[in-house]
Amino acid sequence: MTYQEAVEKIDSRLLFGMKPGLERMRALMDELGGPQEKVEFVHICGTNGKGSVCALVSSVLKESGYKTGLNISPYVLNFRERFQIDGQMITEEELAGEMDVIWPAVERLDARNIVISEFELVTAIALHWFAKKGCDIAVLEVGMGGLHDATNVIPTPAAAAVMSISLDHTAWLGDTVEQIALEKSGIIKRNGRVVLYPEQQYEVTEIIEGVCAERGAELRIPDIRQTQVWTEGVDGTDFVMGGIKLHTPFMGWHQINNAAVALELVKVLREQGFNISEENLAAGFKKAFIPARMELLSERPLCLLDGGHNPGCALALRGVLERYVPERKVAIMGMMADKDSAAALEILGPMFSKVITVRPDNPRSLSAEDLAVTAARFCPEAVPVGSCREALDMALEDVSDREALIACGSFYLAGELRPLLLEKFPAR
C-alpha cells in the first residue's frame, strides 16, 4: 500500500476510540511473532516530563553507539515523529511496508471480533519496526495511564521511570492523584528497576513505594540537593549533577528534576551492561531536542512555543516566564474542549497583557470564542480570531522587539503555528 493509504487505515481505527486493557494488544503481538520480546526497552510514564526524559535518554544511548528506537505520543508536525531510530523518523516507504505486514493481522483479529484501536496499531508499528531494524534498545513513552496502556505489553524493561504525577485524563484514570498514581504504577514489573521523579506529592510516593515492594522492584528516587546550577536562561541550563558537568537545552527548574531522572536511568542502564561514558552522557544531554516543548524560536522578540496542555504544564510554563521572561508578554492560546482551560488560564492568564485565542484544527478543540470568555476572567484583554495566521499577525503587530510572544495550550495548536513561526523567525 502507499503511505497515504497506510495513514488512512491507521486513522480509520479512531472510530473505535480508546479501550483500556492489554488483551487485544497481546493478541496482535502474537499475530506478529512477539516483536516486543526482541528489543530491550526503557519505559516512561507520568503526567508531565515524559517527553523530556525520553529525549534525553534516547539521545544519550544514540551518542553511546546503540541503535536506539524512540516511540512518542503525541507528534507535533508529522505523524512519522512517533517512530524514530537514532533521531531519524521512519520513512514513508517503511511505514507503508510495516502496514503491509500489520494490517492483515489486524483484519484477522477483526474476524475474531478482536478490534484493534488506533493507538494499539501505532504502538504495534513501533514495536515491530524496532525489532525488524535490529534496535539494541528502544525508549517508549506511555500514551495514557500505564497499566492498561498499549505500550505495557512489553516484558520487564531494562529501566522504567514514573514522572511527575498530577490530574489529567481524569475521565479515564481517576479524579485523585492516588487513583492516577495507581494506574501509572501498572508499568512496574516484577523484579524491575524503577526511577521515581523527585518532589512528588506524598500520596504518590507512598503508592509507588508500595507497588515496588509488592513486586520486588528496585526503586530509586534521585537526590537533587547536591545539584549545582552554574547558568540558566531561555537557552537552557548548565549544572553539575552527580559530579558530572551537564547542559540541557530544556529550560526551567523542573527540567533539573527531569535531568535527574534521566541521569538515574542512565546509571541503571550501566548496571545492566550498557557502556555509557561521561562524554557520551554529556553529549547526549546537550543534543537532546523536542519541538514545541518550551521551544525558543526567536530572541528579538522573544518567542516561546509550548504544547503543554494540563495544569501541571501550565505551572511549569508560568515558572519559566516568571524566572526568565520579565518583558510584557502576549499569548496565542488554543486548547482542547476536554482539557481544563479554566485551571490553565487561572495559572497563566495573569502573566499576559493580552491573550489571542484560536481554535486548533481538531474536532475536540474548544472554540476561540469560548476560550476568550474564560481568558477574560484572568487577563486584561482576550480576543478571539479565526485562524492561526490571523492570530500570529495580530500578535506580531502588538509585540515589540523587546517584548515576548508565547504560544501555548495544545500540541495541535503548536503543530499549526510552528511552521508559521519558522517563516517569521527563520534565523533561529
Coordinates of C-alpha atoms in Angstrom, one line a residue, residues 18 74-76 168-169 306-311 332-345 357-372 374 388 408-417:
M18 CA -9.8 4.3 23.5
P74 CA 1.6 12.9 20.5
Y75 CA 3.5 14.1 17.5
V76 CA 3.8 17.8 16.7
D168 CA -5.0 14.7 33.8
H169 CA -7.3 12.4 31.8
D306 CA 4.9 25.2 24.3
G307 CA 2.4 22.5 23.6
G308 CA 1.8 21.6 27.2
H309 CA -1.9 21.1 27.8
N310 CA -2.7 20.4 31.5
P311 CA -2.4 22.4 34.8
I332 CA -1.6 33.0 21.4
M333 CA -3.7 30.2 23.0
G334 CA -5.8 27.3 21.8
M335 CA -7.0 24.3 23.8
M336 CA -9.0 21.1 23.6
A337 CA -12.5 21.1 24.9
D338 CA -11.8 18.1 27.2
K339 CA -8.9 20.0 28.9
D340 CA -9.3 22.2 32.0
S341 CA -8.9 25.5 30.3
A342 CA -10.1 27.5 33.3
A343 CA -7.4 25.9 35.5
A344 CA -4.7 26.6 32.9
L345 CA -5.8 30.2 32.4
T357 CA -7.5 32.8 21.2
V358 CA -7.8 30.5 18.3
R359 CA -9.5 27.2 17.6
P360 CA -6.9 24.4 16.7
D361 CA -7.8 22.3 13.7
N362 CA -9.1 19.3 15.6
P363 CA -12.7 18.1 16.3
R364 CA -12.0 18.1 20.0
S365 CA -10.9 21.7 20.2
L366 CA -12.6 24.5 22.1
S367 CA -13.9 27.4 20.1
A368 CA -11.9 30.6 20.1
E369 CA -14.9 32.5 21.5
D370 CA -15.4 30.2 24.4
L371 CA -11.7 30.2 25.3
A372 CA -11.7 34.0 25.1
T374 CA -12.6 32.1 30.1
C388 CA -3.6 30.7 13.4
C408 CA 0.7 27.7 24.2
G409 CA -2.2 25.4 25.2
S410 CA -2.1 22.4 22.9
F411 CA 0.2 20.3 20.7
Y412 CA -2.5 20.7 18.0
L413 CA -2.1 24.4 18.1
A414 CA 1.7 24.1 18.2
G415 CA 1.6 21.9 15.1
E416 CA -0.2 24.5 13.2
L417 CA 1.7 27.5 14.5

